């Protein structure tokens, strides 16, 4: 409890906000499930990449506490100045290699780098530094175009990119980055409901596209998250349409329980029209400190690890629990990748609210500079709905269903369906019956069972509530018969009711009468093979219309009649 409230202890929040204080106290007592820890160990082996003089000047300041290996991308010509010369002469603490980095990768305590020599060889730099340490613990990349350029580079990797102040901060911090460190494991992943791929095909890539740390990779039909590279940006979970990857610090269920408790305590203390202000623990908390004295009483701050870790499921749940609005406190420290994904998810959620005439302006990403007061005013401009009482679980689609259905029940407008922005995790699959042969490739790859067959009956069924618009069905279709439409069908009964997209009467074997295919499959196959030299006779074309058993029997009888032996 104390830990959660510490961030607000020295804030100059107005004393008039008694209901807000009650909400903060209620949020602090909600128990949050533990997550596992990820450990790092750094022994102080530093790799510096850049021009020889620049790297030596930095090594001169760091060599007392670190072992420095310099990958000199440009040799210094002439006499070295004093401190740089002293560092160059310190063969025990400083090693200089000449060449270009062919590759750099890893994380705190485990960086690897390949050195491309002038002769074109690619050598492991750690093998050349004269000690037995197989990795580098830290990297200081002094080039203006560093090797790693993701929004959130790995822990232990510093790239000032020509910024003198950033370089000074790095030189001050690097000596402290030795020893053992721990951080939370920020995610949980369930491959069973992942829509990334199937049967060698690629479907959803939302988490890979949204990760600011490049911590997620595709490994065939599923993804893999490197816990050492993951820094808790959270947009993988926010972007995931199925809930296969969820934020674990805290989990969605715990976060929703905290929001529910805070809003209930706020109302019981006499508060009205509450607006939840989500902020991160670092730059967001600092910004909140700066504006705390002017924070309206109805605004309740909610601390999260990163604003990208809370998404559409929690925003809409907060509105269903009685929040008048939700504000996400942006800062300049928020990575562009995170901000872009948050804005994308806001577009989806606002589309739903606008369709119900509940006001998409209830959801606001407060600008990183001016405009915060206007953002708060917009979020608080509408009355909250009657609070819901439902409980949530760590199941994203179920939470969204509960929240949207509650809001729809109190909506000013109740449309049957609304169009959604492209990329939305809601929508329908449409099938061109003239092209579809009911080959059933699409239900075989559907990760959520939104598409299903009907057993022995040639029928393709679709349940819209289960569709996440991953596109696997569209990719798998050999006839290009499938298109996707982003939309939301509000009626729960219609959403969960399977509907027939295409069906045919079974095609019966022309020999024995057993159903074994569909007329469109036989027609398409006949059309494609009629020009083939092996299907120029009526007998061979007729054989295409036989079931497997009759086809073999007919071939055997034909061979026997011709006097040949069927091998």
PDB file of N, CA and C in Angstrom, residues 205-268:
ATOM      1  N   UNK A 205       0.734  -9.631 -36.990  1.00  0.00           N
ATOM      2  CA  UNK A 205       2.086  -9.187 -36.605  1.00  0.00           C
ATOM      3  C   UNK A 205       2.006  -7.940 -35.728  1.00  0.00           C
ATOM      4  N   UNK A 206       0.862  -7.719 -35.096  1.00  0.00           N
ATOM      5  CA  UNK A 206       0.664  -6.471 -34.362  1.00  0.00           C
ATOM      6  C   UNK A 206       1.692  -6.281 -33.249  1.00  0.00           C
ATOM      7  N   UNK A 207       2.001  -7.335 -32.500  1.00  0.00           N
ATOM      8  CA  UNK A 207       2.939  -7.183 -31.384  1.00  0.00           C
ATOM      9  C   UNK A 207       4.347  -6.887 -31.890  1.00  0.00           C
ATOM     10  N   UNK A 208       4.754  -7.542 -32.975  1.00  0.00           N
ATOM     11  CA  UNK A 208       6.079  -7.282 -33.530  1.00  0.00           C
ATOM     12  C   UNK A 208       6.191  -5.838 -34.006  1.00  0.00           C
ATOM     13  N   UNK A 209       5.128  -5.349 -34.634  1.00  0.00           N
ATOM     14  CA  UNK A 209       5.145  -3.983 -35.154  1.00  0.00           C
ATOM     15  C   UNK A 209       5.125  -2.949 -34.033  1.00  0.00           C
ATOM     16  N   UNK A 210       4.533  -3.300 -32.886  1.00  0.00           N
ATOM     17  CA  UNK A 210       4.328  -2.318 -31.817  1.00  0.00           C
ATOM     18  C   UNK A 210       5.445  -2.293 -30.784  1.00  0.00           C
ATOM     19  N   UNK A 211       6.332  -3.277 -30.781  1.00  0.00           N
ATOM     20  CA  UNK A 211       7.348  -3.356 -29.723  1.00  0.00           C
ATOM     21  C   UNK A 211       8.421  -2.288 -29.919  1.00  0.00           C
ATOM     22  N   UNK A 212       8.632  -1.406 -28.945  1.00  0.00           N
ATOM     23  CA  UNK A 212       9.640  -0.354 -29.099  1.00  0.00           C
ATOM     24  C   UNK A 212      11.062  -0.835 -28.843  1.00  0.00           C
ATOM     25  N   UNK A 213      11.203  -2.072 -28.335  1.00  0.00           N
ATOM     26  CA  UNK A 213      12.526  -2.581 -27.975  1.00  0.00           C
ATOM     27  C   UNK A 213      13.019  -3.671 -28.915  1.00  0.00           C
ATOM     28  N   UNK A 214      12.258  -3.987 -29.950  1.00  0.00           N
ATOM     29  CA  UNK A 214      12.601  -5.093 -30.852  1.00  0.00           C
ATOM     30  C   UNK A 214      12.867  -6.378 -30.065  1.00  0.00           C
ATOM     31  N   UNK A 215      12.051  -6.594 -29.034  1.00  0.00           N
ATOM     32  CA  UNK A 215      12.242  -7.762 -28.175  1.00  0.00           C
ATOM     33  C   UNK A 215      11.463  -8.974 -28.659  1.00  0.00           C
ATOM     34  N   UNK A 216      10.637  -8.802 -29.690  1.00  0.00           N
ATOM     35  CA  UNK A 216       9.761  -9.877 -30.152  1.00  0.00           C
ATOM     36  C   UNK A 216      10.213 -10.336 -31.532  1.00  0.00           C
ATOM     37  N   UNK A 217      10.311 -11.635 -31.702  1.00  0.00           N
ATOM     38  CA  UNK A 217      10.679 -12.202 -32.992  1.00  0.00           C
ATOM     39  C   UNK A 217       9.681 -13.281 -33.380  1.00  0.00           C
ATOM     40  N   UNK A 218       9.576 -13.502 -34.674  1.00  0.00           N
ATOM     41  CA  UNK A 218       8.726 -14.564 -35.198  1.00  0.00           C
ATOM     42  C   UNK A 218       9.529 -15.850 -35.259  1.00  0.00           C
ATOM     43  N   UNK A 219       8.959 -16.919 -34.716  1.00  0.00           N
ATOM     44  CA  UNK A 219       9.615 -18.233 -34.810  1.00  0.00           C
ATOM     45  C   UNK A 219       8.623 -19.213 -35.436  1.00  0.00           C
ATOM     46  N   UNK A 220       8.264 -18.914 -36.663  1.00  0.00           N
ATOM     47  CA  UNK A 220       7.325 -19.768 -37.377  1.00  0.00           C
ATOM     48  C   UNK A 220       5.901 -19.340 -37.116  1.00  0.00           C
ATOM     49  N   UNK A 221       5.141 -20.208 -36.475  1.00  0.00           N
ATOM     50  CA  UNK A 221       3.718 -19.946 -36.286  1.00  0.00           C
ATOM     51  C   UNK A 221       3.413 -19.225 -34.978  1.00  0.00           C
ATOM     52  N   UNK A 222       4.422 -19.015 -34.145  1.00  0.00           N
ATOM     53  CA  UNK A 222       4.243 -18.276 -32.900  1.00  0.00           C
ATOM     54  C   UNK A 222       5.335 -17.219 -32.799  1.00  0.00           C
ATOM     55  N   UNK A 223       5.267 -16.439 -31.735  1.00  0.00           N
ATOM     56  CA  UNK A 223       6.290 -15.419 -31.516  1.00  0.00           C
ATOM     57  C   UNK A 223       7.082 -15.763 -30.258  1.00  0.00           C
ATOM     58  N   UNK A 224       8.201 -15.103 -30.100  1.00  0.00           N
ATOM     59  CA  UNK A 224       9.028 -15.288 -28.911  1.00  0.00           C
ATOM     60  C   UNK A 224       9.427 -13.914 -28.395  1.00  0.00           C
ATOM     61  N   UNK A 225       9.281 -13.714 -27.095  1.00  0.00           N
ATOM     62  CA  UNK A 225       9.658 -12.451 -26.467  1.00  0.00           C
ATOM     63  C   UNK A 225      10.923 -12.681 -25.649  1.00  0.00           C
ATOM     64  N   UNK A 226      11.943 -11.898 -25.919  1.00  0.00           N
ATOM     65  CA  UNK A 226      13.186 -11.985 -25.153  1.00  0.00           C
ATOM     66  C   UNK A 226      13.004 -11.191 -23.863  1.00  0.00           C
ATOM     67  N   UNK A 227      12.936 -11.852 -22.706  1.00  0.00           N
ATOM     68  CA  UNK A 227      12.678 -11.124 -21.460  1.00  0.00           C
ATOM     69  C   UNK A 227      13.804 -10.174 -21.082  1.00  0.00           C
ATOM     70  N   UNK A 228      15.004 -10.396 -21.625  1.00  0.00           N
ATOM     71  CA  UNK A 228      16.128  -9.519 -21.311  1.00  0.00           C
ATOM     72  C   UNK A 228      16.079  -8.227 -22.125  1.00  0.00           C
ATOM     73  N   UNK A 229      15.465  -8.287 -23.303  1.00  0.00           N
ATOM     74  CA  UNK A 229      15.317  -7.085 -24.119  1.00  0.00           C
ATOM     75  C   UNK A 229      14.041  -6.324 -23.788  1.00  0.00           C
ATOM     76  N   UNK A 230      13.020  -7.034 -23.324  1.00  0.00           N
ATOM     77  CA  UNK A 230      11.741  -6.396 -23.004  1.00  0.00           C
ATOM     78  C   UNK A 230      11.921  -5.387 -21.876  1.00  0.00           C
ATOM     79  N   UNK A 231      11.398  -4.174 -22.089  1.00  0.00           N
ATOM     80  CA  UNK A 231      11.501  -3.128 -21.076  1.00  0.00           C
ATOM     81  C   UNK A 231      10.139  -2.657 -20.589  1.00  0.00           C
ATOM     82  N   UNK A 232       9.117  -3.449 -20.867  1.00  0.00           N
ATOM     83  CA  UNK A 232       7.813  -3.158 -20.288  1.00  0.00           C
ATOM     84  C   UNK A 232       7.042  -2.053 -20.961  1.00  0.00           C
ATOM     85  N   UNK A 233       7.346  -1.762 -22.239  1.00  0.00           N
ATOM     86  CA  UNK A 233       6.594  -0.727 -22.948  1.00  0.00           C
ATOM     87  C   UNK A 233       5.105  -1.019 -22.994  1.00  0.00           C
ATOM     88  N   UNK A 234       4.752  -2.307 -23.069  1.00  0.00           N
ATOM     89  CA  UNK A 234       3.367  -2.726 -22.923  1.00  0.00           C
ATOM     90  C   UNK A 234       2.532  -2.721 -24.176  1.00  0.00           C
ATOM     91  N   UNK A 235       3.031  -2.132 -25.268  1.00  0.00           N
ATOM     92  CA  UNK A 235       2.186  -2.022 -26.452  1.00  0.00           C
ATOM     93  C   UNK A 235       1.967  -3.359 -27.144  1.00  0.00           C
ATOM     94  N   UNK A 236       2.802  -4.353 -26.858  1.00  0.00           N
ATOM     95  CA  UNK A 236       2.535  -5.682 -27.415  1.00  0.00           C
ATOM     96  C   UNK A 236       1.200  -6.197 -26.897  1.00  0.00           C
ATOM     97  N   UNK A 237       0.975  -6.045 -25.584  1.00  0.00           N
ATOM     98  CA  UNK A 237      -0.282  -6.494 -24.987  1.00  0.00           C
ATOM     99  C   UNK A 237      -1.448  -5.618 -25.426  1.00  0.00           C
ATOM    100  N   UNK A 238      -1.198  -4.324 -25.540  1.00  0.00           N
ATOM    101  CA  UNK A 238      -2.247  -3.408 -25.980  1.00  0.00           C
ATOM    102  C   UNK A 238      -2.681  -3.718 -27.407  1.00  0.00           C
ATOM    103  N   UNK A 239      -1.721  -4.076 -28.261  1.00  0.00           N
ATOM    104  CA  UNK A 239      -2.021  -4.332 -29.669  1.00  0.00           C
ATOM    105  C   UNK A 239      -2.572  -5.726 -29.916  1.00  0.00           C
ATOM    106  N   UNK A 240      -2.255  -6.690 -29.044  1.00  0.00           N
ATOM    107  CA  UNK A 240      -2.639  -8.087 -29.283  1.00  0.00           C
ATOM    108  C   UNK A 240      -4.159  -8.230 -29.337  1.00  0.00           C
ATOM    109  N   UNK A 241      -4.707  -8.761 -30.425  1.00  0.00           N
ATOM    110  CA  UNK A 241      -6.166  -8.830 -30.552  1.00  0.00           C
ATOM    111  C   UNK A 241      -6.808  -9.976 -29.782  1.00  0.00           C
ATOM    112  N   UNK A 242      -6.035 -11.007 -29.460  1.00  0.00           N
ATOM    113  CA  UNK A 242      -6.618 -12.177 -28.803  1.00  0.00           C
ATOM    114  C   UNK A 242      -6.375 -12.212 -27.306  1.00  0.00           C
ATOM    115  N   UNK A 243      -5.374 -11.458 -26.835  1.00  0.00           N
ATOM    116  CA  UNK A 243      -4.960 -11.585 -25.441  1.00  0.00           C
ATOM    117  C   UNK A 243      -3.937 -12.680 -25.253  1.00  0.00           C
ATOM    118  N   UNK A 244      -3.304 -13.131 -26.349  1.00  0.00           N
ATOM    119  CA  UNK A 244      -2.263 -14.154 -26.238  1.00  0.00           C
ATOM    120  C   UNK A 244      -1.083 -13.629 -25.433  1.00  0.00           C
ATOM    121  N   UNK A 245      -0.821 -12.334 -25.543  1.00  0.00           N
ATOM    122  CA  UNK A 245       0.231 -11.722 -24.743  1.00  0.00           C
ATOM    123  C   UNK A 245      -0.422 -10.655 -23.869  1.00  0.00           C
ATOM    124  N   UNK A 246      -0.194 -10.750 -22.569  1.00  0.00           N
ATOM    125  CA  UNK A 246      -0.788  -9.801 -21.631  1.00  0.00           C
ATOM    126  C   UNK A 246       0.302  -9.188 -20.769  1.00  0.00           C
ATOM    127  N   UNK A 247       0.029  -8.006 -20.278  1.00  0.00           N
ATOM    128  CA  UNK A 247       0.953  -7.344 -19.365  1.00  0.00           C
ATOM    129  C   UNK A 247       0.850  -8.022 -18.011  1.00  0.00           C
ATOM    130  N   UNK A 248       1.985  -8.202 -17.356  1.00  0.00           N
ATOM    131  CA  UNK A 248       1.991  -8.989 -16.121  1.00  0.00           C
ATOM    132  C   UNK A 248       2.402  -8.188 -14.895  1.00  0.00           C
ATOM    133  N   UNK A 249       2.545  -6.863 -15.030  1.00  0.00           N
ATOM    134  CA  UNK A 249       3.067  -6.094 -13.894  1.00  0.00           C
ATOM    135  C   UNK A 249       2.393  -4.733 -13.806  1.00  0.00           C
ATOM    136  N   UNK A 250       1.136  -4.664 -13.299  1.00  0.00           N
ATOM    137  CA  UNK A 250       0.265  -5.774 -12.890  1.00  0.00           C
ATOM    138  C   UNK A 250      -0.510  -6.334 -14.074  1.00  0.00           C
ATOM    139  N   UNK A 251      -1.203  -7.458 -13.833  1.00  0.00           N
ATOM    140  CA  UNK A 251      -1.998  -8.081 -14.872  1.00  0.00           C
ATOM    141  C   UNK A 251      -3.301  -7.333 -15.104  1.00  0.00           C
ATOM    142  N   UNK A 252      -3.976  -7.604 -16.228  1.00  0.00           N
ATOM    143  CA  UNK A 252      -5.227  -6.908 -16.557  1.00  0.00           C
ATOM    144  C   UNK A 252      -6.297  -7.053 -15.480  1.00  0.00           C
ATOM    145  N   UNK A 253      -6.438  -8.236 -14.911  1.00  0.00           N
ATOM    146  CA  UNK A 253      -7.455  -8.446 -13.877  1.00  0.00           C
ATOM    147  C   UNK A 253      -7.188  -7.560 -12.670  1.00  0.00           C
ATOM    148  N   UNK A 254      -5.931  -7.508 -12.225  1.00  0.00           N
ATOM    149  CA  UNK A 254      -5.586  -6.696 -11.057  1.00  0.00           C
ATOM    150  C   UNK A 254      -5.758  -5.210 -11.350  1.00  0.00           C
ATOM    151  N   UNK A 255      -5.407  -4.806 -12.566  1.00  0.00           N
ATOM    152  CA  UNK A 255      -5.529  -3.399 -12.920  1.00  0.00           C
ATOM    153  C   UNK A 255      -6.996  -2.978 -12.952  1.00  0.00           C
ATOM    154  N   UNK A 256      -7.853  -3.839 -13.498  1.00  0.00           N
ATOM    155  CA  UNK A 256      -9.283  -3.531 -13.535  1.00  0.00           C
ATOM    156  C   UNK A 256      -9.866  -3.494 -12.125  1.00  0.00           C
ATOM    157  N   UNK A 257      -9.413  -4.405 -11.262  1.00  0.00           N
ATOM    158  CA  UNK A 257      -9.897  -4.412  -9.880  1.00  0.00           C
ATOM    159  C   UNK A 257      -9.493  -3.129  -9.159  1.00  0.00           C
ATOM    160  N   UNK A 258      -8.292  -2.646  -9.434  1.00  0.00           N
ATOM    161  CA  UNK A 258      -7.838  -1.391  -8.815  1.00  0.00           C
ATOM    162  C   UNK A 258      -8.692  -0.220  -9.282  1.00  0.00           C
ATOM    163  N   UNK A 259      -8.949  -0.149 -10.575  1.00  0.00           N
ATOM    164  CA  UNK A 259      -9.774   0.930 -11.120  1.00  0.00           C
ATOM    165  C   UNK A 259     -11.179   0.881 -10.533  1.00  0.00           C
ATOM    166  N   UNK A 260     -11.737  -0.306 -10.446  1.00  0.00           N
ATOM    167  CA  UNK A 260     -13.091  -0.451  -9.903  1.00  0.00           C
ATOM    168  C   UNK A 260     -13.147   0.016  -8.452  1.00  0.00           C
ATOM    169  N   UNK A 261     -12.161  -0.386  -7.651  1.00  0.00           N
ATOM    170  CA  UNK A 261     -12.131   0.005  -6.240  1.00  0.00           C
ATOM    171  C   UNK A 261     -11.962   1.515  -6.091  1.00  0.00           C
ATOM    172  N   UNK A 262     -11.125   2.111  -6.917  1.00  0.00           N
ATOM    173  CA  UNK A 262     -10.888   3.553  -6.830  1.00  0.00           C
ATOM    174  C   UNK A 262     -12.148   4.344  -7.171  1.00  0.00           C
ATOM    175  N   UNK A 263     -12.835   3.933  -8.220  1.00  0.00           N
ATOM    176  CA  UNK A 263     -14.041   4.656  -8.625  1.00  0.00           C
ATOM    177  C   UNK A 263     -15.163   4.487  -7.601  1.00  0.00           C
ATOM    178  N   UNK A 264     -15.275   3.303  -7.038  1.00  0.00           N
ATOM    179  CA  UNK A 264     -16.308   3.078  -6.033  1.00  0.00           C
ATOM    180  C   UNK A 264     -16.043   3.923  -4.787  1.00  0.00           C
ATOM    181  N   UNK A 265     -14.792   3.954  -4.333  1.00  0.00           N
ATOM    182  CA  UNK A 265     -14.448   4.762  -3.162  1.00  0.00           C
ATOM    183  C   UNK A 265     -14.666   6.246  -3.432  1.00  0.00           C
ATOM    184  N   UNK A 266     -14.365   6.670  -4.642  1.00  0.00           N
ATOM    185  CA  UNK A 266     -14.556   8.075  -5.015  1.00  0.00           C
ATOM    186  C   UNK A 266     -16.034   8.456  -4.930  1.00  0.00           C
ATOM    187  N   UNK A 267     -16.902   7.610  -5.455  1.00  0.00           N
ATOM    188  CA  UNK A 267     -18.339   7.901  -5.404  1.00  0.00           C
ATOM    189  C   UNK A 267     -18.856   7.891  -3.969  1.00  0.00           C
ATOM    190  N   UNK A 268     -18.401   6.914  -3.191  1.00  0.00           N
ATOM    191  CA  UNK A 268     -18.873   6.813  -1.808  1.00  0.00           C
ATOM    192  C   UNK A 268     -18.438   8.008  -0.970  1.00  0.00           C
TER     193      UNK A 268
END
